[in-house]
Coordinates of C-alpha atoms and ligand atoms in Angstrom, one line a residue:
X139 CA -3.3 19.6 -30.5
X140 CA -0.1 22.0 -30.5
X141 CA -1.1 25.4 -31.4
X142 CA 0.4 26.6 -34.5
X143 CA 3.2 29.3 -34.2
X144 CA 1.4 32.0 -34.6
X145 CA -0.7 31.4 -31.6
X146 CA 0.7 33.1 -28.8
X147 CA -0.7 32.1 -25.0
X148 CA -0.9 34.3 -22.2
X149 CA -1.6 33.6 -18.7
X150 CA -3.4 36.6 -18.1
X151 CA -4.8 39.2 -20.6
X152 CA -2.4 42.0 -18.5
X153 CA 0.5 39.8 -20.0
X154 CA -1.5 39.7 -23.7
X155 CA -1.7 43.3 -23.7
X156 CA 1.8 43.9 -22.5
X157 CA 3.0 41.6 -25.6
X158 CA 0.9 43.7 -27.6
X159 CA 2.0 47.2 -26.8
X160 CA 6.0 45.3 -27.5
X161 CA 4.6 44.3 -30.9
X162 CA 3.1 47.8 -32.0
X163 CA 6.5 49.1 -30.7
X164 CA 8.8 46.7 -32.8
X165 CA 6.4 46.9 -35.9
X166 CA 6.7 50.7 -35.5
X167 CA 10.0 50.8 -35.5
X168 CA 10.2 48.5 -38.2
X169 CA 8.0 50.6 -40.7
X170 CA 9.3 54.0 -39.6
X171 CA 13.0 53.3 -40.3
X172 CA 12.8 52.2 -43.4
X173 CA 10.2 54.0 -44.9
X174 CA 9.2 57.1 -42.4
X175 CA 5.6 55.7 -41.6
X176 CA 3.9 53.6 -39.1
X177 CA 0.0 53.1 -40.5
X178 CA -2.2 50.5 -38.0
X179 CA -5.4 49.8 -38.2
X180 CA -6.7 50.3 -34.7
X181 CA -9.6 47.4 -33.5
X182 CA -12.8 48.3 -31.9
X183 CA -14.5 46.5 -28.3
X184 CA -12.8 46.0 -25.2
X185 CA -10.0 43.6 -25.8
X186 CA -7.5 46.4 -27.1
X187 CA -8.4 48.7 -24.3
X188 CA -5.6 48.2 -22.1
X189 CA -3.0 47.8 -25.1
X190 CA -4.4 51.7 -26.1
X191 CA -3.5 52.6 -22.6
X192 CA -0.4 51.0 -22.1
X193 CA 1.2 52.2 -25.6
X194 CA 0.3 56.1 -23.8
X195 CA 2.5 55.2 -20.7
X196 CA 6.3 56.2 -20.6
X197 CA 7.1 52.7 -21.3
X198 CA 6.0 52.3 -24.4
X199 CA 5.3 56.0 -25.5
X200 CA 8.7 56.8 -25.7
X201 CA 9.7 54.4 -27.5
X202 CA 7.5 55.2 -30.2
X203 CA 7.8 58.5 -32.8
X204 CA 4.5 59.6 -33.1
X205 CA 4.5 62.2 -35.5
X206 CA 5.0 59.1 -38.4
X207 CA 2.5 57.3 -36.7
X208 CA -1.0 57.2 -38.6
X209 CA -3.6 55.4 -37.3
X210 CA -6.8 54.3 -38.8
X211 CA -9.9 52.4 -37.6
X212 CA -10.8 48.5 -39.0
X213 CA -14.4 49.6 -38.2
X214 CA -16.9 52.3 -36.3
X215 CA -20.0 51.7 -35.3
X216 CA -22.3 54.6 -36.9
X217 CA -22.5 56.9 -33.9
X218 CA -20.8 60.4 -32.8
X219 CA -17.3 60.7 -31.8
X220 CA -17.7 61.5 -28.5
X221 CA -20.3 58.4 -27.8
X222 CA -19.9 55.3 -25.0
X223 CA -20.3 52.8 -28.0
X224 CA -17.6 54.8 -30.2
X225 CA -14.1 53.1 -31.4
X226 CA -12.8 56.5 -32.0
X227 CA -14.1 58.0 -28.6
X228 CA -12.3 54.7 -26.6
X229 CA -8.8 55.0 -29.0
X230 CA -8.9 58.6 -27.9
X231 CA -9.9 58.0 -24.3
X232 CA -7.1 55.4 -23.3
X233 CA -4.1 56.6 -26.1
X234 CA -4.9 59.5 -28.5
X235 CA -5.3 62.3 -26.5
X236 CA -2.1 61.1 -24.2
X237 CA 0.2 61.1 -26.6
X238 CA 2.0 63.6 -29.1
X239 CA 0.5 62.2 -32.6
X240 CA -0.2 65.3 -34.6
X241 CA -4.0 65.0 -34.9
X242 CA -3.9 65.3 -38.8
X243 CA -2.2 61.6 -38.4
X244 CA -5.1 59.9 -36.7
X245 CA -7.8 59.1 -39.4
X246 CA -11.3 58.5 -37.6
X247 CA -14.2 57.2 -39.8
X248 CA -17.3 59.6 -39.3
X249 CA -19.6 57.5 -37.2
X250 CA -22.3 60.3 -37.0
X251 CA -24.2 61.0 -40.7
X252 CA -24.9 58.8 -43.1
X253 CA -23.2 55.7 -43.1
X254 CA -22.9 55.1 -46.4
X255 CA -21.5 58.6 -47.2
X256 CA -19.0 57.4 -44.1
X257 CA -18.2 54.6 -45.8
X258 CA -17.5 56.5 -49.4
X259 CA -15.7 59.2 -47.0
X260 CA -13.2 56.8 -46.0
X261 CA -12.5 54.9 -48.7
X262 CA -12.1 58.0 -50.7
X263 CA -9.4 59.2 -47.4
X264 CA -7.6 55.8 -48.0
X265 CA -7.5 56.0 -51.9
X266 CA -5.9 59.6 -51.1
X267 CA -3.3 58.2 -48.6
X268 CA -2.5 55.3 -49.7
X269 CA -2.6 56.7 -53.8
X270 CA -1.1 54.7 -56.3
X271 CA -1.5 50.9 -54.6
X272 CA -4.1 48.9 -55.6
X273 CA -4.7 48.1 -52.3
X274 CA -3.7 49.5 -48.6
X275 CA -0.8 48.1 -47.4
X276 CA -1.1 48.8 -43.6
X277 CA 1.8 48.3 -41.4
X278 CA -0.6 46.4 -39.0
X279 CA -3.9 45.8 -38.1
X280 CA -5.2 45.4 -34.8
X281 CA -8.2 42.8 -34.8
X282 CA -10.3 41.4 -32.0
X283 CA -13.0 38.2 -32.4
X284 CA -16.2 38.1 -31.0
X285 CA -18.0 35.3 -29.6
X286 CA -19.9 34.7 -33.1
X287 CA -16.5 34.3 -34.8
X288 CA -16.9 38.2 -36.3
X289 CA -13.7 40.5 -36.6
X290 CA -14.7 43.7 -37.1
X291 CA -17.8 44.7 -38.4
X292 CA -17.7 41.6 -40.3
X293 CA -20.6 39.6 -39.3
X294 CA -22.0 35.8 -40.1
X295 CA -23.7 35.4 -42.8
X296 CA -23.7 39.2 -44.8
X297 CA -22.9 40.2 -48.0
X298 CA -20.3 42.1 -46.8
X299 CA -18.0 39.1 -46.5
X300 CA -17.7 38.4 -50.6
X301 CA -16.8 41.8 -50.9
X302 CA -13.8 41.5 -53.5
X303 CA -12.9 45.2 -54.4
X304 CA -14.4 47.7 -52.5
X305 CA -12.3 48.8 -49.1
X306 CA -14.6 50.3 -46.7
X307 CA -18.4 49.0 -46.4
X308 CA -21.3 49.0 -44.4
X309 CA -22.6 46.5 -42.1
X310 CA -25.3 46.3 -39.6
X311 CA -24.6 44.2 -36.3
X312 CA -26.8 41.7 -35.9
X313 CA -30.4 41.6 -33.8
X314 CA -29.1 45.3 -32.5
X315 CA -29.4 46.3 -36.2
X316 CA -26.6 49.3 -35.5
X317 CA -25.2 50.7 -38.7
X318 CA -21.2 50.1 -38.3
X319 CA -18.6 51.3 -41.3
X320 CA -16.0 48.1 -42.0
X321 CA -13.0 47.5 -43.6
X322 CA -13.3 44.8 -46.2
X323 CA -11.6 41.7 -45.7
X324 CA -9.4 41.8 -48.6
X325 CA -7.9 45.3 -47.4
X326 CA -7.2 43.3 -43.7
X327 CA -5.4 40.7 -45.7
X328 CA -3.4 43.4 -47.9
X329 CA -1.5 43.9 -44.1
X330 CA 2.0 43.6 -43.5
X331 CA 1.5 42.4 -39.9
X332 CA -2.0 41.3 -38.6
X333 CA -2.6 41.0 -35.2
X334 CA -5.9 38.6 -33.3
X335 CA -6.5 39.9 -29.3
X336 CA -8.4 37.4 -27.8
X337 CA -9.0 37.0 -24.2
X338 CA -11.6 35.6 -22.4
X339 CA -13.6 32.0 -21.8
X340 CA -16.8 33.4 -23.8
X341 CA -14.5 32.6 -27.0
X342 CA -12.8 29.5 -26.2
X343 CA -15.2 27.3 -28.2
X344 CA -15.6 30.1 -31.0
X345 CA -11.5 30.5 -31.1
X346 CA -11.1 26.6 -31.3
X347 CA -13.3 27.2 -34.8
X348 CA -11.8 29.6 -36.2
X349 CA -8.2 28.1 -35.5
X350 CA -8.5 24.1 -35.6
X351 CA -12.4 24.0 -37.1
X352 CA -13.2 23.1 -41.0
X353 CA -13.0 26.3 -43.0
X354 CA -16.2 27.8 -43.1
X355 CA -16.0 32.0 -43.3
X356 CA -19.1 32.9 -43.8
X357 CA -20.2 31.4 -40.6
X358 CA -16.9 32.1 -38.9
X359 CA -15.5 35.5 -40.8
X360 CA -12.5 35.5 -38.9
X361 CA -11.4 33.0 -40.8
X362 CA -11.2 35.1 -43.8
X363 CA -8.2 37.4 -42.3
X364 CA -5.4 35.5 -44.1
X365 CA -2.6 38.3 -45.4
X366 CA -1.5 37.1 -48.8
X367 CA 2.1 38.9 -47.8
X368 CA 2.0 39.8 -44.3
X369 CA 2.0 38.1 -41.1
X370 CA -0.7 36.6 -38.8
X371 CA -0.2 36.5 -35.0
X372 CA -3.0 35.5 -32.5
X373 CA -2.8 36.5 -28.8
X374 CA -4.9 35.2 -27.1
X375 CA -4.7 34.5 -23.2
X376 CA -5.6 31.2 -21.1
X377 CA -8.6 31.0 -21.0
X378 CA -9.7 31.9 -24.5
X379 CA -7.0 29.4 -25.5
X380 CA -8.3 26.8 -23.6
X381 CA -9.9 24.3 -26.4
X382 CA -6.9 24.9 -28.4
Ligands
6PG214 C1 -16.1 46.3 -32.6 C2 -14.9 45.5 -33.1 C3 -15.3 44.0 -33.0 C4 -14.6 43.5 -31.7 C5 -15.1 42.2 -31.3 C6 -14.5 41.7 -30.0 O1 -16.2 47.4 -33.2 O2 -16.7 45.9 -31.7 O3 -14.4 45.8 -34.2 O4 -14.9 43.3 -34.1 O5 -13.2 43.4 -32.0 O6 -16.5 42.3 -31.2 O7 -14.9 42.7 -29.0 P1 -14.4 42.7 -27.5 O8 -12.9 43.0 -27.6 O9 -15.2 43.7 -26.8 O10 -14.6 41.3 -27.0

């Protein structure tokens, strides 16, 4: 079945994150010219790993004015900022601390404490940055999927997936029962540009759900990321494509 156009195939995920790192540059430019900011989003896990380091090369660095760059965080996983497992301590690892964004611009959620004062924290942050809107309106949000069909810390079957007006929760991962801090899935879908990474034959089947499947979000909660004004672009490479 032809892949609708919003499904982008790479041969390799080096080419996927190369396509990525053009995106967050266009978008950027986009949002910072006409209104002086960039706010993303960033995604958690491997996938965006290699975008992170590419947008901190020359390449794509220069292209990019950091200093009206803000970046947030689509989820944490409740542990401290300078842990293996951290989304903040990766982000920082492969783009962060290589490039000039004034650190009061990158908002991290506070993965050591209390997750639900983390979760109150953040949404409080948001309400402050984003005052006056009824929702955030990120410039784009980074997303991967994993193998369950989760996107985020938004996991099968939980509570957290009716959530209808709060914008940060918590969420425990499944059978490893670790605490994680989440963006709610209207707040994803309040985006200007959303963006799916998706490598890898692990998801193939999963991916072939979420796209071509029957709807069905609370088993497959990636299907819930629909922006009501904003764009939805998967990348995804070969072999995670290849059930498509
Ligand atoms: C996280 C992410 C999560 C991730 C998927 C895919 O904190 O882990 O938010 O939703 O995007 O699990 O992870 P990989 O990119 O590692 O496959």
């Amino acid at each position: 079945m032809e892949s609708p156009s919003n499904v982008l195939i790479f041969d390799t995920p080096e080419q996927l994150a190369l396509a990525a790192a053009e995106k967050f540059v266009e978008y950027a430019h986009d949002a910072t010219g006409d209104r002086g900011l960039f706010t993303v989003a960033l995604a958690g896990g491997n996938t965006p790993m290699r975008v992170y380091e590419l947008l901190a090369t020359d390449r794509f660095s220069n292209r990019i004015a950091w200093p009206q760059v803000h970046l947030f965080f689509g989820d944490e996983r409740c542990v401290p900022p300078d842990h293996p497992e951290s989304n903040y301590a990766m982000a920082y690892e492969m783009m962060i601390s290589r490039v000039a964004i004034p650190a009061k611009n990158v908002h991290r959620i506070i993965g050591e404490g209390n997750p639900t004062d983390s979760a109150r924290l953040y949404e409080e942050q948001l309400r402050t940055f984003f005052a006056g809107l009824a929702w955030p309106r990120f410039n784009l949000v980074w997303l991967g999927m994993g193998e369950d069909g989760h996107t985020a810390s938004l996991f099968p079957n939980t509570e957290s997936l009716k959530e209808e007006s709060r914008w940060v929760l918590t969420t425990k991962r499944p059978q490893l029962e670790q605490d994680r801090v989440t963006l709610t899935a209207p707040v994803f879908n309040q985006a200007a540009h959303v963006v799916f990474l998706v490598t890898g034959k692990e998801k193939a089947a999963r991916l072939a759900e979420v796209l071509h499947g029957p709807s069905g979000p609370d088993r497959l909660p990636a299907q819930l990321v629909r922006p009501v004004d904003g764009t939805l672009e998967w990348l995804c490479d070969r072999e995670a494509a290849a059930k498509l």
